CSV table of C-alpha atoms in Angstrom, one decimal:
chain,number,residue,atom,x,y,z
C,1,MET,CA,0.1,0.1,0.0
C,2,PRO,CA,1.5,3.4,-0.9
C,3,GLY,CA,2.5,5.4,2.1
C,4,THR,CA,2.6,2.2,4.3
C,5,HIS,CA,5.5,2.2,6.8
C,6,CYS,CA,6.8,-0.7,8.8
C,7,ILE,CA,8.6,-0.1,12.0
C,8,GLY,CA,10.2,-2.8,14.1
C,9,VAL,CA,10.6,-2.4,17.8
C,10,PHE,CA,12.3,-4.6,20.4
C,11,LEU,CA,11.4,-4.4,24.0
C,12,THR,CA,13.2,-6.3,26.7
C,13,TRP,CA,12.6,-7.4,30.3
C,14,LYS,CA,14.4,-9.4,32.7
C,15,ILE,CA,12.9,-13.1,32.5
C,16,SER,CA,12.7,-13.0,36.3
C,17,ASP,CA,10.2,-10.1,35.9
C,18,CYS,CA,8.0,-12.2,33.6
C,19,ARG,CA,7.7,-15.2,35.9
C,20,LYS,CA,5.2,-13.3,38.2
C,21,GLN,CA,3.7,-10.9,35.7
C,22,ALA,CA,3.7,-11.8,31.9
C,23,ARG,CA,5.0,-8.5,30.8
C,24,PRO,CA,5.2,-9.3,27.1
C,25,ILE,CA,1.5,-10.1,27.1
C,26,ASP,CA,0.7,-7.0,29.2
C,27,CYS,CA,2.7,-4.8,26.7
C,28,PHE,CA,0.8,-6.4,23.7
C,29,TYR,CA,-2.6,-6.0,25.3
C,30,ASP,CA,-1.8,-2.3,26.5
C,31,PHE,CA,-0.6,-1.3,23.0
C,32,ALA,CA,-3.5,-3.0,21.2
C,33,GLU,CA,-6.0,-1.3,23.6
C,34,CYS,CA,-4.4,2.1,23.0
C,35,LEU,CA,-4.7,1.7,19.3
C,36,GLU,CA,-8.4,0.6,19.5
C,37,ARG,CA,-9.2,3.7,21.6
C,38,THR,CA,-7.6,6.0,19.3
C,39,ALA,CA,-8.5,4.3,16.0
C,40,TYR,CA,-11.0,7.0,15.0
C,41,LYS,CA,-8.6,9.7,15.3
C,42,PHE,CA,-6.0,8.1,13.0
C,43,LYS,CA,-8.7,7.3,10.5
C,44,LYS,CA,-9.9,10.9,10.5
C,45,ARG,CA,-6.5,12.4,10.2
C,46,TYR,CA,-4.6,9.8,8.1
C,47,GLY,CA,-7.3,7.8,6.5
C,48,VAL,CA,-5.8,4.6,7.9
C,49,VAL,CA,-5.7,2.8,11.3
C,50,PRO,CA,-2.3,1.5,12.5
C,51,ALA,CA,-2.1,-2.2,12.9
C,52,PHE,CA,0.7,-4.4,14.3
C,53,LYS,CA,1.8,-7.9,14.8
C,54,ALA,CA,4.2,-9.1,17.6
C,55,ALA,CA,6.4,-12.0,18.7
C,56,ALA,CA,8.1,-12.7,22.0
C,57,HIS,CA,11.0,-15.1,22.8
C,58,CYS,CA,13.5,-15.2,25.7
C,59,GLY,CA,17.4,-15.3,25.8
C,60,LYS,CA,20.4,-13.3,26.4
C,61,VAL,CA,20.6,-9.8,25.0
C,62,ILE,CA,23.8,-7.8,24.9
C,63,SER,CA,23.6,-4.1,25.1
C,64,THR,CA,26.5,-1.7,24.2
C,65,GLU,CA,26.6,2.1,24.1
C,66,VAL,CA,27.4,3.6,20.8
C,67,GLY,CA,29.0,7.0,20.3
C,68,ASN,CA,31.4,9.0,22.1
C,69,PHE,CA,29.0,10.1,24.8
C,70,GLY,CA,26.8,7.0,25.1
C,71,SER,CA,24.1,8.7,23.1
C,72,GLU,CA,22.7,5.4,21.7
C,73,MET,CA,22.2,1.8,22.8
C,74,ALA,CA,22.8,-1.1,20.5
C,75,TYR,CA,21.3,-4.5,21.3
C,76,HIS,CA,22.9,-7.9,20.0
C,77,GLY,CA,22.0,-11.5,20.5
C,78,ASP,CA,20.6,-14.6,18.7
C,79,VAL,CA,17.3,-13.9,20.6
C,80,LEU,CA,16.7,-10.8,18.5
C,81,ASN,CA,17.1,-12.7,15.4
C,82,THR,CA,14.9,-15.6,16.6
C,83,THR,CA,12.1,-13.1,17.7
C,84,SER,CA,12.2,-11.5,14.3
C,85,ARG,CA,11.9,-14.8,12.6
C,86,ILE,CA,8.9,-15.8,14.7
C,87,GLN,CA,7.3,-12.3,14.1
C,88,THR,CA,7.5,-13.0,10.3
C,89,LEU,CA,5.3,-16.3,10.9
C,90,CYS,CA,2.4,-13.9,12.1
C,91,SER,CA,1.3,-13.2,8.5
C,92,LYS,CA,1.9,-16.6,7.3
C,93,LEU,CA,-0.3,-18.1,10.1
C,94,GLY,CA,-2.8,-15.3,10.1
C,95,GLN,CA,-2.0,-14.3,13.7
C,96,ASP,CA,-1.3,-11.2,15.5
C,97,PHE,CA,0.8,-12.3,18.4
C,98,LEU,CA,3.2,-15.4,18.6
C,99,ILE,CA,5.6,-16.7,21.4
C,100,SER,CA,8.1,-19.3,21.5
C,101,GLU,CA,7.7,-22.3,23.8
C,102,ASP,CA,10.9,-21.1,25.5
C,103,LEU,CA,9.0,-18.0,26.8
C,104,TYR,CA,5.6,-19.7,27.3
C,105,ILE,CA,6.9,-22.2,29.8
C,106,ARG,CA,8.2,-19.3,31.9
C,107,LEU,CA,5.1,-17.2,32.0
C,108,PRO,CA,2.6,-17.5,34.8
C,109,LEU,CA,-0.7,-19.2,34.1
C,110,PRO,CA,-3.4,-18.4,33.7
C,111,LEU,CA,-2.3,-15.9,31.1
C,112,PRO,CA,-3.5,-12.3,31.9
C,113,HIS,CA,-6.3,-10.3,30.1
C,114,GLY,CA,-8.1,-13.6,29.2
C,115,PHE,CA,-5.5,-14.6,26.6
C,116,LEU,CA,-5.8,-18.1,25.4
C,117,SER,CA,-2.8,-20.1,24.1
C,118,VAL,CA,-2.9,-22.5,21.1
C,119,LYS,CA,0.0,-24.6,19.8
C,120,ALA,CA,0.6,-23.1,16.3
C,121,GLY,CA,3.0,-25.7,15.5
C,122,PHE,CA,6.7,-26.7,15.2
C,123,PHE,CA,8.6,-24.3,12.8
C,124,GLU,CA,12.2,-24.4,11.3
C,125,LEU,CA,13.3,-20.9,11.5
C,126,ARG,CA,16.0,-19.5,9.0
C,127,GLY,CA,19.3,-19.6,10.5
C,128,LYS,CA,18.4,-22.0,13.2
C,129,LYS,CA,19.6,-25.6,13.5
C,130,ASN,CA,16.6,-26.9,15.4
C,131,GLY,CA,12.8,-26.3,15.0
C,132,ILE,CA,10.9,-24.4,17.6
C,133,LEU,CA,7.5,-24.8,19.1
C,134,ILE,CA,5.3,-21.7,18.6
C,135,PHE,CA,2.2,-20.6,20.4
C,136,SER,CA,-0.4,-18.2,19.1
C,137,LEU,CA,-2.1,-16.1,21.7
C,138,HIS,CA,-5.7,-15.0,21.3
C,139,LYS,CA,-8.0,-12.7,23.1
C,140,PRO,CA,-11.3,-14.6,23.8
C,141,LEU,CA,-14.2,-13.3,21.6
C,142,THR,CA,-16.6,-11.3,23.8
């Protein structure tokens, strides 16, 4: 679509913070709710409503300061590539939010905000030696 822009964002939490509160799910839910509340403003002003798809995974992230005065942070690690590969499955599977089994088993149950999990399948991701089990997360229909 002309004028369409895609922006990627990586958010990180300590995994210990996610064991008691499913922070990635909270973030997804909060952002989706915010877009729903403001959709009419975007439609009126820009003629389109923003949409997003997300993925979550866990692993070590290395952060470094870039620049002479620490003006920018750079993040590195296999977890970023894996998360990106999982996110690319969203469109293929017709899903908005996918998470890896590695993260899923670390989250508290039941999942917050009424989210339901469904095994989406076992996938071989580009650049990975072994396949990975993926879960799709859904808000129940009300």
